[in-house]
mmCIF file of C-alpha atoms in Angstrom:
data_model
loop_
_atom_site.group_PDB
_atom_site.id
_atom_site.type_symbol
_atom_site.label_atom_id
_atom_site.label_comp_id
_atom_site.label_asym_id
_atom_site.label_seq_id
_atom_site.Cartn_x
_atom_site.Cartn_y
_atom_site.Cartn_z
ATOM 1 C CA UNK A 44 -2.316 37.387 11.424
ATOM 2 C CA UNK A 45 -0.148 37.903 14.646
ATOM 3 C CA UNK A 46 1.488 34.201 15.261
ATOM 4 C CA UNK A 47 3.499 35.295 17.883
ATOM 5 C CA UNK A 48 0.031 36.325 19.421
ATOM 6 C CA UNK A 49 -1.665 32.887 18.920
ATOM 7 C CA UNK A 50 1.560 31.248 20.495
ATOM 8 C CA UNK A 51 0.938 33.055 23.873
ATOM 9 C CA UNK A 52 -2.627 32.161 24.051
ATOM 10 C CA UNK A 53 -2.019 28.737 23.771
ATOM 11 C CA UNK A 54 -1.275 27.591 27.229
ATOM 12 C CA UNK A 55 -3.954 29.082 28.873
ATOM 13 C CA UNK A 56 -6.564 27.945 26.407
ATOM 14 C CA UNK A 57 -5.190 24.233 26.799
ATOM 15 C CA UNK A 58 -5.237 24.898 30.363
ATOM 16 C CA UNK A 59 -9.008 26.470 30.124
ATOM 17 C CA UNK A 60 -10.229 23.010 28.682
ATOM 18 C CA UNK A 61 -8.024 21.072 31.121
ATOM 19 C CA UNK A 62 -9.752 22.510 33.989
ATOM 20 C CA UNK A 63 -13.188 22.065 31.838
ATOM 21 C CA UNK A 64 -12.397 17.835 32.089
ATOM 22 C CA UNK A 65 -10.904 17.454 28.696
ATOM 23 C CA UNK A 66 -7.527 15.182 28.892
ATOM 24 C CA UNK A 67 -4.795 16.622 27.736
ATOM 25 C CA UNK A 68 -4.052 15.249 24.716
ATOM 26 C CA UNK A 69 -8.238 15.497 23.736
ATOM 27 C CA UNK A 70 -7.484 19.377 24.610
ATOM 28 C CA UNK A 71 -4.673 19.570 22.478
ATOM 29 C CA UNK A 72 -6.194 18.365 19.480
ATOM 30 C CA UNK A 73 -8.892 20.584 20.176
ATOM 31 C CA UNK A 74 -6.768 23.556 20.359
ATOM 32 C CA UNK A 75 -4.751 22.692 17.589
ATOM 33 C CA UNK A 76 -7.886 22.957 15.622
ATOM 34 C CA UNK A 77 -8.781 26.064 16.618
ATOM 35 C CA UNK A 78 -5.661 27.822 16.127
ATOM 36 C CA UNK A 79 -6.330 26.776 11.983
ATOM 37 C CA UNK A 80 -9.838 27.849 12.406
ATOM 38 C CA UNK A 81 -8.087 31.095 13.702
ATOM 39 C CA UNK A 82 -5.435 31.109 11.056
ATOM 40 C CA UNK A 83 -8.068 31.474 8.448
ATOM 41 C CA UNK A 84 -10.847 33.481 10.065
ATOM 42 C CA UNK A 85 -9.323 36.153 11.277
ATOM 43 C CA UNK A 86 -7.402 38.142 8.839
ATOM 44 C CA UNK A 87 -10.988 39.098 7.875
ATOM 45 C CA UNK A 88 -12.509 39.289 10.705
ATOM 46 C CA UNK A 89 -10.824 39.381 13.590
ATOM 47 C CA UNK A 90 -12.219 38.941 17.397
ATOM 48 C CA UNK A 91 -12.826 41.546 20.035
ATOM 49 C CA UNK A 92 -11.724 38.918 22.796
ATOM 50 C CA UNK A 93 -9.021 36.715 20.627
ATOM 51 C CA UNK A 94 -8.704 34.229 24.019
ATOM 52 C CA UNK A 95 -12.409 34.198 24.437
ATOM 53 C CA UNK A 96 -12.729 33.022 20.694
ATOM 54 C CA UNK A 97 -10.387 30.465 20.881
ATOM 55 C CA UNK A 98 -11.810 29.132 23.903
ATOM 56 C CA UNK A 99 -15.082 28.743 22.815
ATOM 57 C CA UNK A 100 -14.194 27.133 19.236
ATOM 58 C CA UNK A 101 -12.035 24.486 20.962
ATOM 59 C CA UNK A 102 -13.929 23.565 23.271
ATOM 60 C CA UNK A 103 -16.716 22.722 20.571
ATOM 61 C CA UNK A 104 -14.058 21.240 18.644
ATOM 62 C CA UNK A 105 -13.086 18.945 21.881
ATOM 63 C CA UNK A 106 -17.227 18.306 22.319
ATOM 64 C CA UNK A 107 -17.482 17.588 18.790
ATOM 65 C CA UNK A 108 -14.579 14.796 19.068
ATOM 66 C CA UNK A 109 -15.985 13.441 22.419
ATOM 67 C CA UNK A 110 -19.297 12.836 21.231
ATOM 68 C CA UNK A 111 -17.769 10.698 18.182
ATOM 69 C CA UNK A 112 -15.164 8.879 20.659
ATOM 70 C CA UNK A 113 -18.284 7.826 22.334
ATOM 71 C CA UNK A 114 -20.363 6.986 19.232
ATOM 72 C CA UNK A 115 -16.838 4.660 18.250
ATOM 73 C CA UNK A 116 -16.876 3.112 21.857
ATOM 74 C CA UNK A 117 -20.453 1.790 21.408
ATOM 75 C CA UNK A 118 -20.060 0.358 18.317
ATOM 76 C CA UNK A 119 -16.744 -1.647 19.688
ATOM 77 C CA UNK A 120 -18.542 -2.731 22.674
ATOM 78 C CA UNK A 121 -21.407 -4.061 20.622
ATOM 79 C CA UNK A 122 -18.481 -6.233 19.140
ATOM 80 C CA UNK A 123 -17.074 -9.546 20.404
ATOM 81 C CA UNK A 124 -13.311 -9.082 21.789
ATOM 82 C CA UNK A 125 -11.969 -11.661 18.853
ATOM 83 C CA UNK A 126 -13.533 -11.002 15.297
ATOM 84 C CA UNK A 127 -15.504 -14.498 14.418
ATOM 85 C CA UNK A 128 -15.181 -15.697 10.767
ATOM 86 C CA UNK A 129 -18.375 -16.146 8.953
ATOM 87 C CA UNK A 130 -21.852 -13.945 8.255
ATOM 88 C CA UNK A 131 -21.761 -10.775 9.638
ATOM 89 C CA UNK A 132 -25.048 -8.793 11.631
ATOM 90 C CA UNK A 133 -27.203 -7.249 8.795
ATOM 91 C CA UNK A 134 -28.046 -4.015 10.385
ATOM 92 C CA UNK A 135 -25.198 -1.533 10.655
ATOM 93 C CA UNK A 136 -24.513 2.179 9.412
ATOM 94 C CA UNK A 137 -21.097 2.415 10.635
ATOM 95 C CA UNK A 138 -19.555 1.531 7.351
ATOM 96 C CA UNK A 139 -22.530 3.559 5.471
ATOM 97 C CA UNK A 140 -20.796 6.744 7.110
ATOM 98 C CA UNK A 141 -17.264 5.587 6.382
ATOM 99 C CA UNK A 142 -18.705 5.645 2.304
ATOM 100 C CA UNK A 143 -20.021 9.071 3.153
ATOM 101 C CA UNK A 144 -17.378 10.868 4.624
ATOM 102 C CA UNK A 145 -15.299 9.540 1.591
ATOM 103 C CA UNK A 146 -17.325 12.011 -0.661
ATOM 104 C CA UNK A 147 -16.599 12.811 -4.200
ATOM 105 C CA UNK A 148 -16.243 16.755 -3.401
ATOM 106 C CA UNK A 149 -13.363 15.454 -1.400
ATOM 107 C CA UNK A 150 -9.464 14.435 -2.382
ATOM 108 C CA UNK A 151 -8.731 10.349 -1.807
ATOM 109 C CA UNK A 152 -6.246 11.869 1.146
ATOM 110 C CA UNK A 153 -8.768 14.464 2.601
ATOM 111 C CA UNK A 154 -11.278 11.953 2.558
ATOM 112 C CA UNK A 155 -9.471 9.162 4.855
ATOM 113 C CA UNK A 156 -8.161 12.319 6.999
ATOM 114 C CA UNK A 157 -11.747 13.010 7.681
ATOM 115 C CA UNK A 158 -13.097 9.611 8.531
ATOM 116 C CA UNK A 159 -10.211 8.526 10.434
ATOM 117 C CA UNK A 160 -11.005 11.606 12.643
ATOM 118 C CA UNK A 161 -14.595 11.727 12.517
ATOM 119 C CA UNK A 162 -15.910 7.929 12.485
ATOM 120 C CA UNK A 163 -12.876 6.184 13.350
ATOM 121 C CA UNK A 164 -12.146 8.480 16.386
ATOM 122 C CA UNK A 165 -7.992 8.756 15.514
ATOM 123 C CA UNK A 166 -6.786 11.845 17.105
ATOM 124 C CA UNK A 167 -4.849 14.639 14.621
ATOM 125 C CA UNK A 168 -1.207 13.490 16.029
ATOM 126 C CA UNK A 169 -2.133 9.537 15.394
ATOM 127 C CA UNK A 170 -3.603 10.297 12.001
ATOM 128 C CA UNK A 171 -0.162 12.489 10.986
ATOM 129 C CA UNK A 172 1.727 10.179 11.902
ATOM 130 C CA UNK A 173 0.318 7.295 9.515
ATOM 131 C CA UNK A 174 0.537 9.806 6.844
ATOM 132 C CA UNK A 175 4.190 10.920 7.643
ATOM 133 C CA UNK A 176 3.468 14.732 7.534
ATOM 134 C CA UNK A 177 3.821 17.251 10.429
ATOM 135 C CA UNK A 178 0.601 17.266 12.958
ATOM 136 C CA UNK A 179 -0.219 20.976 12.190
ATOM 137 C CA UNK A 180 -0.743 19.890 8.148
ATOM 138 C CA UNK A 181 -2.865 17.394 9.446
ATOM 139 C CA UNK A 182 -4.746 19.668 11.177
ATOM 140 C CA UNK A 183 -5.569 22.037 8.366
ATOM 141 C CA UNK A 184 -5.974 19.262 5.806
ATOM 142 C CA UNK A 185 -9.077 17.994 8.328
ATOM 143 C CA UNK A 186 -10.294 20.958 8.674
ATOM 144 C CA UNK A 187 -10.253 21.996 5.063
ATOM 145 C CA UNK A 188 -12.019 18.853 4.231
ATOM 146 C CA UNK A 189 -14.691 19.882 6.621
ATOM 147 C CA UNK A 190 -14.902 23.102 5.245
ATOM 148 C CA UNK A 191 -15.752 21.431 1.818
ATOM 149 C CA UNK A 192 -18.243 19.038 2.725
ATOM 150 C CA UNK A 193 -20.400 21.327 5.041
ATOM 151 C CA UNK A 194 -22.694 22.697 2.846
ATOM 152 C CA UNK A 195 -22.884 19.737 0.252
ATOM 153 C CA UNK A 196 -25.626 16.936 0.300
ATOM 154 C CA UNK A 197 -24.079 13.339 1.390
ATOM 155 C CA UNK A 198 -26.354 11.837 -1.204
ATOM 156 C CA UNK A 199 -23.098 10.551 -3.309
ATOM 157 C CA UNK A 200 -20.957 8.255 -1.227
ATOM 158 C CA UNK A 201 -17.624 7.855 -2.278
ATOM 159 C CA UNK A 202 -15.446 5.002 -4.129
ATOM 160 C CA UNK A 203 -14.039 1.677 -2.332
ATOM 161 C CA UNK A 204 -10.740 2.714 -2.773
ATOM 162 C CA UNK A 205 -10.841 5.408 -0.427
ATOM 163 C CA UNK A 206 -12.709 3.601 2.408
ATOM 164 C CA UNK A 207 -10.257 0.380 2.037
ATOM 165 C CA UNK A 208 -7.525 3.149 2.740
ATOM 166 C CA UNK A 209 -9.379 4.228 5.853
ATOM 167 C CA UNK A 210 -10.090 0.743 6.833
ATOM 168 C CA UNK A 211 -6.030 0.176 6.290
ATOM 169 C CA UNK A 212 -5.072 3.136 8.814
ATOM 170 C CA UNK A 213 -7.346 2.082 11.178
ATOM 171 C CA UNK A 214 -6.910 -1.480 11.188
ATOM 172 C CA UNK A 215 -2.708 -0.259 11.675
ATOM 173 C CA UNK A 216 -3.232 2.118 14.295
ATOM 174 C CA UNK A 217 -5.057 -1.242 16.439
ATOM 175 C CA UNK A 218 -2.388 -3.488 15.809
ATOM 176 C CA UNK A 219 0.519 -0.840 16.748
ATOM 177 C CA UNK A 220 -0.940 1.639 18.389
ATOM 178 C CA UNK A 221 -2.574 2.780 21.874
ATOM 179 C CA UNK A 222 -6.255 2.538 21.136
ATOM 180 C CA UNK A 223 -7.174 -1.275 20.194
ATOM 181 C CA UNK A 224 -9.203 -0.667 16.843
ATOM 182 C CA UNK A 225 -8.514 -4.289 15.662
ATOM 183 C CA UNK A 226 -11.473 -5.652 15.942
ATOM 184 C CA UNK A 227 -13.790 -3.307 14.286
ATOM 185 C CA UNK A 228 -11.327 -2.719 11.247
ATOM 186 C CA UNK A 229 -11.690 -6.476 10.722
ATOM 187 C CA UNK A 230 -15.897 -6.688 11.258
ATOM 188 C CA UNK A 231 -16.380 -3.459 8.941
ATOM 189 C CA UNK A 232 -14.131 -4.861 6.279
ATOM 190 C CA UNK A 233 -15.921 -8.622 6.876
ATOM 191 C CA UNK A 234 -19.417 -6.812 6.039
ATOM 192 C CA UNK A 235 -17.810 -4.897 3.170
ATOM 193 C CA UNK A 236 -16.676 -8.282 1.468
ATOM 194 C CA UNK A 237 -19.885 -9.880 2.468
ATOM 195 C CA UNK A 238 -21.484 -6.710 0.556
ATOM 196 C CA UNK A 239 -19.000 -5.722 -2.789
ATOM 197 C CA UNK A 240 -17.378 -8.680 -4.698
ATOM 198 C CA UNK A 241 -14.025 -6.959 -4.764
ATOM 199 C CA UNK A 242 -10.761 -8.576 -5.183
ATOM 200 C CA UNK A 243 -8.730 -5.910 -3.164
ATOM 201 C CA UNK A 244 -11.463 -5.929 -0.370
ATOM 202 C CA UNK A 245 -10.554 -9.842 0.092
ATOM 203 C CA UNK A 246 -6.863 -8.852 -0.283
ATOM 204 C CA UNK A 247 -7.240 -7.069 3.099
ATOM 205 C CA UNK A 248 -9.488 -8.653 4.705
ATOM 206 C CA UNK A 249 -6.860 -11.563 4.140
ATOM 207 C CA UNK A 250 -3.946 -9.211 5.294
ATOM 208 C CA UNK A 251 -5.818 -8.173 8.374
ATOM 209 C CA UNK A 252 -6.473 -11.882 9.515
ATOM 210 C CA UNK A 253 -3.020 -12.561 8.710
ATOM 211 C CA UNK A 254 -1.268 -10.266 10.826
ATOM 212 C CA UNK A 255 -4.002 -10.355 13.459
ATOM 213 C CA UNK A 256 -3.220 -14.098 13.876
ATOM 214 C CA UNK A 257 0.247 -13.041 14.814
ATOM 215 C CA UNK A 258 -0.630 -10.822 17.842
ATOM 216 C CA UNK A 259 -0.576 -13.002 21.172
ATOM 217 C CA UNK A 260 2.955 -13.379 19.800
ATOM 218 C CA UNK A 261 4.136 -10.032 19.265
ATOM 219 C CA UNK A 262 4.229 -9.035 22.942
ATOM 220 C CA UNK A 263 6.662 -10.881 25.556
ATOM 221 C CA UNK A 264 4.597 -11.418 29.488
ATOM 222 C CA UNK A 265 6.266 -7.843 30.553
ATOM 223 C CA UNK A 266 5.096 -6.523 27.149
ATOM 224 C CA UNK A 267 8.327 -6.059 25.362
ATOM 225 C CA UNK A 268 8.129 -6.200 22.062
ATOM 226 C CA UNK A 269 8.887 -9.667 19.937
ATOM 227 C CA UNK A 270 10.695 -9.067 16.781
ATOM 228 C CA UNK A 271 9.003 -11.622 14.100
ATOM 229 C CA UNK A 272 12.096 -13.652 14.179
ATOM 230 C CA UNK A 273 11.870 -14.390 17.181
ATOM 231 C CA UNK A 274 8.234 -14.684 18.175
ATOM 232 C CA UNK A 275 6.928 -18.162 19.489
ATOM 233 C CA UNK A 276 4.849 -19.928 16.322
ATOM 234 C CA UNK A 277 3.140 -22.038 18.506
ATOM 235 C CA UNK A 278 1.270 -19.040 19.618
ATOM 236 C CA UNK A 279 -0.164 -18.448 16.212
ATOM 237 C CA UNK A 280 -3.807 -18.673 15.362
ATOM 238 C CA UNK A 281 -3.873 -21.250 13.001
ATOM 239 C CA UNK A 282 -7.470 -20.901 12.148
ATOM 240 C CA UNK A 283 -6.940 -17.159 11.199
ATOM 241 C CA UNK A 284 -4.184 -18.037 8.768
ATOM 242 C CA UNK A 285 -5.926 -20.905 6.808
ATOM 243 C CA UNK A 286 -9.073 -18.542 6.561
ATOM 244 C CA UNK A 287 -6.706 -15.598 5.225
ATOM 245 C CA UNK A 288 -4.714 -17.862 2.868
ATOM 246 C CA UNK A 289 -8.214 -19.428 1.408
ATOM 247 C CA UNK A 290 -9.105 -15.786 1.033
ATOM 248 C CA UNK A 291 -6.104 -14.522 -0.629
ATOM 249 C CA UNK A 292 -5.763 -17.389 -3.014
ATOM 250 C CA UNK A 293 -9.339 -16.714 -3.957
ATOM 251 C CA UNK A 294 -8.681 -13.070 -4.789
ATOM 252 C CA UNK A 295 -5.340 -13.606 -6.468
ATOM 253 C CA UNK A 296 -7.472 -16.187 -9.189
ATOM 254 C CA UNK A 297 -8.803 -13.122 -10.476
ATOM 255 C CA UNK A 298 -5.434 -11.816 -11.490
ATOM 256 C CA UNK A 299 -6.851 -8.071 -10.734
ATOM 257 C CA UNK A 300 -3.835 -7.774 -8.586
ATOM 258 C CA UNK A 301 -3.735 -4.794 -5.833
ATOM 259 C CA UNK A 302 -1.514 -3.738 -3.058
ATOM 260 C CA UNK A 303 -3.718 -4.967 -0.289
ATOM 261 C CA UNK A 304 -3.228 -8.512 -2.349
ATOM 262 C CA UNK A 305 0.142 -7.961 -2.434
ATOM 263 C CA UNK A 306 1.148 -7.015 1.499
ATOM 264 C CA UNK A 307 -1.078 -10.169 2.241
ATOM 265 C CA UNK A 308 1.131 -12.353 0.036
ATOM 266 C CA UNK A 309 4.054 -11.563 1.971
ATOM 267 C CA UNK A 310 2.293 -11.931 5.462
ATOM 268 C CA UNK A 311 1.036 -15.382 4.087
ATOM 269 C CA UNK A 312 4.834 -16.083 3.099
ATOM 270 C CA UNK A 313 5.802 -15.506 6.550
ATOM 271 C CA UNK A 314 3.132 -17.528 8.491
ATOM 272 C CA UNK A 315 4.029 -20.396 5.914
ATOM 273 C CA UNK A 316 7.136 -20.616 7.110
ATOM 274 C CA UNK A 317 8.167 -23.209 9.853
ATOM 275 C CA UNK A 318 10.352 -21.719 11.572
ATOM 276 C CA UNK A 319 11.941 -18.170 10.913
ATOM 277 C CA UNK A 320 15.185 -19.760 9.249
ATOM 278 C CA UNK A 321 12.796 -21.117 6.058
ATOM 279 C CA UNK A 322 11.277 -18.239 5.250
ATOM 280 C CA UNK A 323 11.271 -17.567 1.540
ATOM 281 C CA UNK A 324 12.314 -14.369 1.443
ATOM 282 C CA UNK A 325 13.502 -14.548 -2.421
ATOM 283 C CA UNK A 326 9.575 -14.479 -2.726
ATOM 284 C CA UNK A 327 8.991 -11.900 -0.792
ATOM 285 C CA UNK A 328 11.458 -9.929 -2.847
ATOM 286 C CA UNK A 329 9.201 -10.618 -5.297
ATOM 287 C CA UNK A 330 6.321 -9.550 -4.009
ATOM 288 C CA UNK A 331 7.954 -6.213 -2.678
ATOM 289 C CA UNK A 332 9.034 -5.768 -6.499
ATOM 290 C CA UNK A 333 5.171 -6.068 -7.366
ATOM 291 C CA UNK A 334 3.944 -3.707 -4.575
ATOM 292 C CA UNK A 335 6.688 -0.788 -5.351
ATOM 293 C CA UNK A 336 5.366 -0.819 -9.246
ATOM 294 C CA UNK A 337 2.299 -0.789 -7.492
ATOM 295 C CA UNK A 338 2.723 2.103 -4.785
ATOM 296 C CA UNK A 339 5.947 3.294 -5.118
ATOM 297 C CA UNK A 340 5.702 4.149 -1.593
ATOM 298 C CA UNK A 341 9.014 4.514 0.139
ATOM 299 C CA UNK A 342 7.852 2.746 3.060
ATOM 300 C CA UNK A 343 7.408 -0.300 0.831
ATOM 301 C CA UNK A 344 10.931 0.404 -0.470
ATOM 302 C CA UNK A 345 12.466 0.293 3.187
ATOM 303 C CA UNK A 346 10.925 -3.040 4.207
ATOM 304 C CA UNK A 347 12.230 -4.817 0.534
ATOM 305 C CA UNK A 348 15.590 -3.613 1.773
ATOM 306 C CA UNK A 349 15.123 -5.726 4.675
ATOM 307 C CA UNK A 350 14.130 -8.563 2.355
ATOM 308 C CA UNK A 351 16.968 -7.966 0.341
ATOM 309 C CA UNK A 352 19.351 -8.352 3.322
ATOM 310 C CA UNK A 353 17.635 -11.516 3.748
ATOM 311 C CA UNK A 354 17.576 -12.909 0.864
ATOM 312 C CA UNK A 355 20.960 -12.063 -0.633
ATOM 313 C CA UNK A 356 23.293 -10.900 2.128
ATOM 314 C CA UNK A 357 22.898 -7.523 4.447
ATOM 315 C CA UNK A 358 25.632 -5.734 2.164
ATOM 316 C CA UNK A 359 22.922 -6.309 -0.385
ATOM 317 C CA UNK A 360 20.342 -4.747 1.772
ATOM 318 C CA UNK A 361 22.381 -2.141 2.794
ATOM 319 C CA UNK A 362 23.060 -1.200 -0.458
ATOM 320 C CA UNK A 363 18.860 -1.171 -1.345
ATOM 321 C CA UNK A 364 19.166 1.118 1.874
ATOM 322 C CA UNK A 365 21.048 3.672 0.549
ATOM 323 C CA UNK A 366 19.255 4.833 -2.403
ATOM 324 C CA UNK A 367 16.466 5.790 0.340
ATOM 325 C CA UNK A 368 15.566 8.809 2.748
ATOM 326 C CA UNK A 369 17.348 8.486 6.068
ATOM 327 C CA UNK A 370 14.648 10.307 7.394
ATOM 328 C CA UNK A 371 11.986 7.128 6.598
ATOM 329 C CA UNK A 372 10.276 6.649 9.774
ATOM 330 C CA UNK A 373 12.316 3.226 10.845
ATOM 331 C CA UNK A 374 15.322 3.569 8.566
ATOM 332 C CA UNK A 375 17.671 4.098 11.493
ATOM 333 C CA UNK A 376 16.132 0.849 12.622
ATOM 334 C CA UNK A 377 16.482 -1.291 9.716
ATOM 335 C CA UNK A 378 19.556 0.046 8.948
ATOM 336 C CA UNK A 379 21.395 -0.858 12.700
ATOM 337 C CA UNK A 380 19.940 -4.687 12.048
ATOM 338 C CA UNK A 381 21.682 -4.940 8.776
ATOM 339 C CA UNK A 382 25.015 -3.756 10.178
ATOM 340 C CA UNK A 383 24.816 -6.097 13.204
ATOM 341 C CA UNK A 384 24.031 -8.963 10.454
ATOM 342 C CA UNK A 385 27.236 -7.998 8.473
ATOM 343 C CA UNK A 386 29.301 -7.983 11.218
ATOM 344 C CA UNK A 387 29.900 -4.169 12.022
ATOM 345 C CA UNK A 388 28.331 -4.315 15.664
ATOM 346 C CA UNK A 389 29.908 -1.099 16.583
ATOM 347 C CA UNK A 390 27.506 0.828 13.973
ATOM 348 C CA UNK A 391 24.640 -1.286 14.846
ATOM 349 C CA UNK A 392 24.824 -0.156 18.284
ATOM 350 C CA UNK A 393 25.073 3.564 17.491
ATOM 351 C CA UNK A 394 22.249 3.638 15.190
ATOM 352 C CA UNK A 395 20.271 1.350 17.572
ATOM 353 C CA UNK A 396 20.618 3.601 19.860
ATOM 354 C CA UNK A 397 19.750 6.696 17.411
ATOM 355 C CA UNK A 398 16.893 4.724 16.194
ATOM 356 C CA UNK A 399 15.456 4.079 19.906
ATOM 357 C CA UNK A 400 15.773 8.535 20.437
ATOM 358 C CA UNK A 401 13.919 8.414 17.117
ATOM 359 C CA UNK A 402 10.555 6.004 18.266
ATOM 360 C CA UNK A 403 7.196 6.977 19.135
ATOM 361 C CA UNK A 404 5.824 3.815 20.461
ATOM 362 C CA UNK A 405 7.405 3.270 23.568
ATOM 363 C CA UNK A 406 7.897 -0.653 23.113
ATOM 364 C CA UNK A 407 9.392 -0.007 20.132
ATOM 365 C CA UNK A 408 11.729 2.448 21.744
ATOM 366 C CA UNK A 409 12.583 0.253 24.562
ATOM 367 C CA UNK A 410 12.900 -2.559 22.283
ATOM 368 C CA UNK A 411 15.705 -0.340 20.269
ATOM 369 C CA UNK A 412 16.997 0.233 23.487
ATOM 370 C CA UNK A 413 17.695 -3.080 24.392
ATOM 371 C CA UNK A 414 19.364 -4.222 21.195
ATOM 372 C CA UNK A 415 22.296 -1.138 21.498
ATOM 373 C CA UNK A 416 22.641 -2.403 25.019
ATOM 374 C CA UNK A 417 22.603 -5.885 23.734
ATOM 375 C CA UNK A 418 25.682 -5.470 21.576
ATOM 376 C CA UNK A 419 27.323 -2.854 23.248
ATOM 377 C CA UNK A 420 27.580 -5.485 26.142
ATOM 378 C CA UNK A 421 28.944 -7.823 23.775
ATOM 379 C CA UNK A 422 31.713 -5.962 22.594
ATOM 380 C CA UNK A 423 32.559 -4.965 26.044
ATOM 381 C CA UNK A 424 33.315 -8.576 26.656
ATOM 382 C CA UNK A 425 34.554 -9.442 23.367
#
């Protein structure tokens, strides 16, 4: 396989399906696709016209994504801007294809890869990023999972566990990301619970209405982002948290604890609170405790470190800090607030600063942004 070869051909296929109407980021999830199709086709048989071949699978690939897009759009349309509470419509097969694409044949992680790009419309990049892993593993992890399921029967659905993880990702790319998924997350997941008598399906149905509640606050009038500390609880939707809370407590009378029961513990701890100053965050410790036994994900790890800080005193928290990877998506972050609360605002404003070079999301960046300028202004008058 000649990779210097497939590098070259890259820009003009991109700029093939540009010219074809594809946007550019579409196109370059298309090609990116392609170029693994390539990767394992052609060492055994390889092309006469190697552009020509590439062209033509991703612009099938770009097709293929469009058409689903649109199927996605539809089914959000057919949905009310704000998620009611209550009885859900009885006719829908859009969480009947979420259980299929999450098919036995299939690894839990290849299985959410593959919804989240074919049903839930999340581009390569978007998905990779939720998982942590480069785009191009992404890309051949989707593609191998399509491999495996194209010449099985989808007569065997697969397990609630996986599509709870799906509903998870998607539900997180609406609230943080660029395409507003928020709303259908929440519906599927209603009809699931209405459906399966599950205690982790109420444990995120109850996270999602908990966080969702928060969201007219999150966002300043010029959309800056609000830091949780500092958002305005007036703004709050009240209804959404008493329906989450009555959920949660419901589901945690089972004692069949789960981590979707667990992350909606500590959102119910934090719209409990008053104001930001009672927050019990020796609870949410607690609860942080429960969902590392429970995931030992180090993403879970780096937010209990900002507990910790909390609860017993940055150097704490910094100390909880250190046993983790610097490279954690947000540990920059976390760690540059826990300096500025211990009193070391000259390496708060550095790694602000670092952390801000480091963001995706652009209000998150500028938000970073903002806080090194913050202090840096400070000690300039100091």
């Amino acid at each position: 396989m000649d990779e210097t070869l497939l590098r070259d051909l890259t820009p003009g296929v991109l700029g093939i399906l540009v010219r074809r109407g594809a946007d550019f980021a579409a196109a370059e999830d298309a090609v990116q696709e392609a170029l693994v199709d390539a990767v394992r086709v052609w060492p055994a048989d390889p092309p006469r016209d190697a552009k020509g071949w590439l062209v033509t699978v991703a612009w099938r690939r770009f097709l293929d994504a469009a058409r689903a897009d649109a199927g996605r759009r539809r089914r959000e349309e057919s949905v009310d801007e704000e998620p009611a509470p209550g009885p859900v419509p009885a006719v829908d097969d859009t969480l009947q294809l979420y259980f299929l694409c999450a098919h036995p044949s299939l690894t839990p992680s290849s299985a959410v890869a593959l919804t989240l790009r074919a049903v839930g419309g999340l581009t390569t990049r978007q998905i990779a990023q939720a998982y942590l892993v480069p785009e191009a593993t992404m890309a051949q992890r989707i593609s191998r999972a399509k491999r495996t399921v194209s010449g099985v029967r989808f007569d065997r659905p697969g397990d609630v566990a996986t599509v709870l993880r799906v509903l998870y990702l998607v539900f997180n790319e609406g609230y943080s990301g660029d395409v507003d998924l928020v709303a259908e997350a929440i519906r599927l997941t209603r009809r699931l619970a209405a459906a399966i008598d599950h205690p982790e399906v109420a444990g995120l149905l109850a996270l999602m209405l908990l966080h969702h509640a928060r969201r007219a606050a999150r966002t300043g009038a010029d959309g800056s982002l609000v830091p949780l500390a500092e958002q305005d609880r007036g703004r709050w939707d009240t209804g959404a948290i008493a329906e989450g809370v009555a959920i949660l407590q419901g589901a945690l009378a089972r004692d069949r604890l789960g981590e979707f029961q667990a992350q909606a513990a500590v959102a119910a701890l934090h719209a409990d609170a008053p104001t930001a100053e009672e927050t019990d965050w020796v609870q949410i410790v607690e609860w942080y405790d429960e969902l590392a036994r429970l995931t030992d994900s180090p993403v879970v790890r780096l937010n209990r470190a900002v507990a910790v800080g909390e609860a017993d005193g940055p150097r704490a928290g910094l100390a909880a800090l250190a046993a983790l990877d610097g490279s954690l998506p947000r540990y920059t972050a976390v760690a540059a607030y826990l300096h500025e609360r211990d009193g070391d605002l000259k390496t708060a404003a550095r790694m602000y600063a670092e952390a801000a070079r480091k963001a995706t999301d652009l209000a998150e960046r500028d938000h970073l942004t903002r806080q090194a300028a913050r202090l840096n202004s400070t000690r300039g008058g100091a």
